[in-house]
Coordinates of C-alpha atoms in Angstrom, one line a residue:
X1 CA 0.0 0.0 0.0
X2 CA 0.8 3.5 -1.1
X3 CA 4.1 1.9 -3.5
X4 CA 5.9 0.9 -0.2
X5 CA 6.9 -2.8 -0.2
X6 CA 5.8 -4.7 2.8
X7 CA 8.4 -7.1 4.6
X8 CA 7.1 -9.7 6.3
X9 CA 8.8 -10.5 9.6
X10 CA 9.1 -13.2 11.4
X11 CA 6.5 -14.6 14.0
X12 CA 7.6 -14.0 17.9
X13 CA 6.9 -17.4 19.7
X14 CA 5.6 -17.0 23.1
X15 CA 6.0 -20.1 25.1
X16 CA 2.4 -20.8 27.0
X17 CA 3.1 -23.9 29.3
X18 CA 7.0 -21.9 31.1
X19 CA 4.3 -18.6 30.9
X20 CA 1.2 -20.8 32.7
X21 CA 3.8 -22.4 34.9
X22 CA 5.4 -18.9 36.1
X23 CA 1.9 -17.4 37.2
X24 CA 1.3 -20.4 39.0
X25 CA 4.9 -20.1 40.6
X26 CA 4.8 -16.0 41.4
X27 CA 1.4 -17.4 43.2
X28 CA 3.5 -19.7 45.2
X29 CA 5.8 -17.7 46.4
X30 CA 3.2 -14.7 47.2
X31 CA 1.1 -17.6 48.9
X32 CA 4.3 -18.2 51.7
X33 CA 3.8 -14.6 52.9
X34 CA 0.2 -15.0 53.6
X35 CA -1.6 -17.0 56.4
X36 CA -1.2 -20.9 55.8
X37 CA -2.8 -22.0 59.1
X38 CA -4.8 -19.0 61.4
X39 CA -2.1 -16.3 61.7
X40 CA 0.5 -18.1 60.9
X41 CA 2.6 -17.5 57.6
X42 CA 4.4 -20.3 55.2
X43 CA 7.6 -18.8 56.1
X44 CA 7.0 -19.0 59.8
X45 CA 5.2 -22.6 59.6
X46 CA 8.4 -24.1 58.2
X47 CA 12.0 -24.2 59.0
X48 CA 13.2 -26.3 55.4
X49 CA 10.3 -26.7 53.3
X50 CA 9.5 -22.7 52.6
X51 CA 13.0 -22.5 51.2
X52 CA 12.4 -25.4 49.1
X53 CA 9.3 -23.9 47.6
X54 CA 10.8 -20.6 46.6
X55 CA 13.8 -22.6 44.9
X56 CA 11.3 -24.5 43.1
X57 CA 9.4 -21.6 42.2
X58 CA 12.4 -19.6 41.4
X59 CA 13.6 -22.7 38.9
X60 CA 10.1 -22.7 37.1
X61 CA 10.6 -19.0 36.7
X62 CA 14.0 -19.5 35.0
X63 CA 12.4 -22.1 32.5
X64 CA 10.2 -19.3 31.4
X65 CA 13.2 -17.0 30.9
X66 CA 14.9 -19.7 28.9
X67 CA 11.8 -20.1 26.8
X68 CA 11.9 -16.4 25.6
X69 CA 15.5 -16.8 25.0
X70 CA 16.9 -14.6 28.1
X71 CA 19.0 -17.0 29.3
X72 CA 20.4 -20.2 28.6
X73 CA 18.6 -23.6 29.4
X74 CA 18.8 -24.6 32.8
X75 CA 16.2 -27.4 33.4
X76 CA 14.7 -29.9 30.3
X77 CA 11.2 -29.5 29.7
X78 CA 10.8 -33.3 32.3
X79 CA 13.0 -31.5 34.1
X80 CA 10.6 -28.7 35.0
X81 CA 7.5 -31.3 35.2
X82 CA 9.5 -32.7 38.0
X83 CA 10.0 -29.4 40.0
X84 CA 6.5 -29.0 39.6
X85 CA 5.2 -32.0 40.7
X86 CA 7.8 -32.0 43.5
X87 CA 6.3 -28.4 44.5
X88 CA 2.6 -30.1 43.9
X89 CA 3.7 -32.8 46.4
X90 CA 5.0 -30.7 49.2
X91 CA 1.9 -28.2 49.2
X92 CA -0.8 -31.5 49.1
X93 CA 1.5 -33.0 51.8
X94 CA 1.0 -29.9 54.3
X95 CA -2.5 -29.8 53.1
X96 CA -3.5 -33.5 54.2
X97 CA -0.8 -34.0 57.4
X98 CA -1.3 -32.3 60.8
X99 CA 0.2 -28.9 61.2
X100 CA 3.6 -28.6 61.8
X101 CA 4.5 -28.0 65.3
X102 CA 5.0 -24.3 65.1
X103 CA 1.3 -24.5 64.8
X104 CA 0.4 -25.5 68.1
X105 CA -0.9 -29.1 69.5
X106 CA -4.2 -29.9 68.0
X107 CA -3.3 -27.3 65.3
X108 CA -5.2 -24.8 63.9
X109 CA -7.3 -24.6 60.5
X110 CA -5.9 -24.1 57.4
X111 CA -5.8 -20.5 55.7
X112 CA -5.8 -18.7 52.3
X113 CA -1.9 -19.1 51.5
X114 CA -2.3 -23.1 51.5
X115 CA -5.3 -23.0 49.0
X116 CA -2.9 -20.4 47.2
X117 CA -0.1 -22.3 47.3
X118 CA -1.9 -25.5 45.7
X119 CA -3.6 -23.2 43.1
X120 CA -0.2 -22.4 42.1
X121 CA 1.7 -25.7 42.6
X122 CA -1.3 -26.4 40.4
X123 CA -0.6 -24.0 37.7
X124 CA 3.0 -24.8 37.2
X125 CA 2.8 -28.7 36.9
X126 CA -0.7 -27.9 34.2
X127 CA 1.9 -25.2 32.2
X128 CA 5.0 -27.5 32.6
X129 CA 3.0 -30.3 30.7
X130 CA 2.0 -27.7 28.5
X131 CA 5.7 -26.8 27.9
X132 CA 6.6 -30.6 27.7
X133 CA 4.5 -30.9 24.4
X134 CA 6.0 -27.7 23.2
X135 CA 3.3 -25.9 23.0
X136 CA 3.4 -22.0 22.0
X137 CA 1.2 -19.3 20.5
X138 CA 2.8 -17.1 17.3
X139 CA 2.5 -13.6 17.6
X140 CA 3.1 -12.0 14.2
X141 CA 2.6 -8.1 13.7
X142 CA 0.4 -6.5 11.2
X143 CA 1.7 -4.5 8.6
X144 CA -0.6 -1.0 8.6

């Protein structure tokens, strides 16, 4: 249009499953500030297992980064799967054992952060399988 030739450029690939997988790990890690059992936060429940779940959540964070090209591979796509079923398996296990002992005897209920958390842990093992099968959208720009 208007005698100017039109290049066509090439489609950016956005990689869904690393993007589904880093939502649901930024929710993790947002989840261990809040209240897991009645006033008591992830990080102050847990001695080990909070800093496992940030390192986890950090690592599905870096696949995303990888899958835009901002920095080199770190974890294979079953790689990734694994942290996030690992993560998955550490939230469900809080969820379905007793409190841990900073909680109290007899323990109190269970709070927002732990449904949070397992939304998230959630999230990054349904956008690592989505990343396992490779699966991206093309964005391709109009030409005006």
């Amino acid at each position: 249009m208007n005698g100017e030739p039109t290049t066509s450029r090439p489609a950016a690939q956005l990689p869904v499953g690393p993007l589904v997988a880093s939502i649901g790990a930024v929710l993790l890690i947002v989840s261990l500030f809040l209240d897991w059992y009645d006033r008591i936060s992830g990080f102050t429940a847990f001695e080990v297992l909070d800093l496992v779940l940030v390192a986890l959540a950090l690592l599905t964070i870096a696949s995303l980064l990888s899958g835009l090209g901002l920095v080199r591979s770190l974890l294979s796509a079953e790689a990734t799967l694994g942290v996030a079923v690992l993560a998955l398996v550490i939230v469900a296990s809080q969820i379905v054992n007793d409190p841990p002992a900073a909680a109290g005897v007899g323990g109190p209920g269970k709070d927002v952060g732990i449904w949070l958390a397992l939304a998230g842990t959630g999230l990054m093992v349904g956008g690592a399988v989505l990343g396992y099968a490779r699966i991206s959208l093309a964005v391709e720009p109009r030409n005006r």
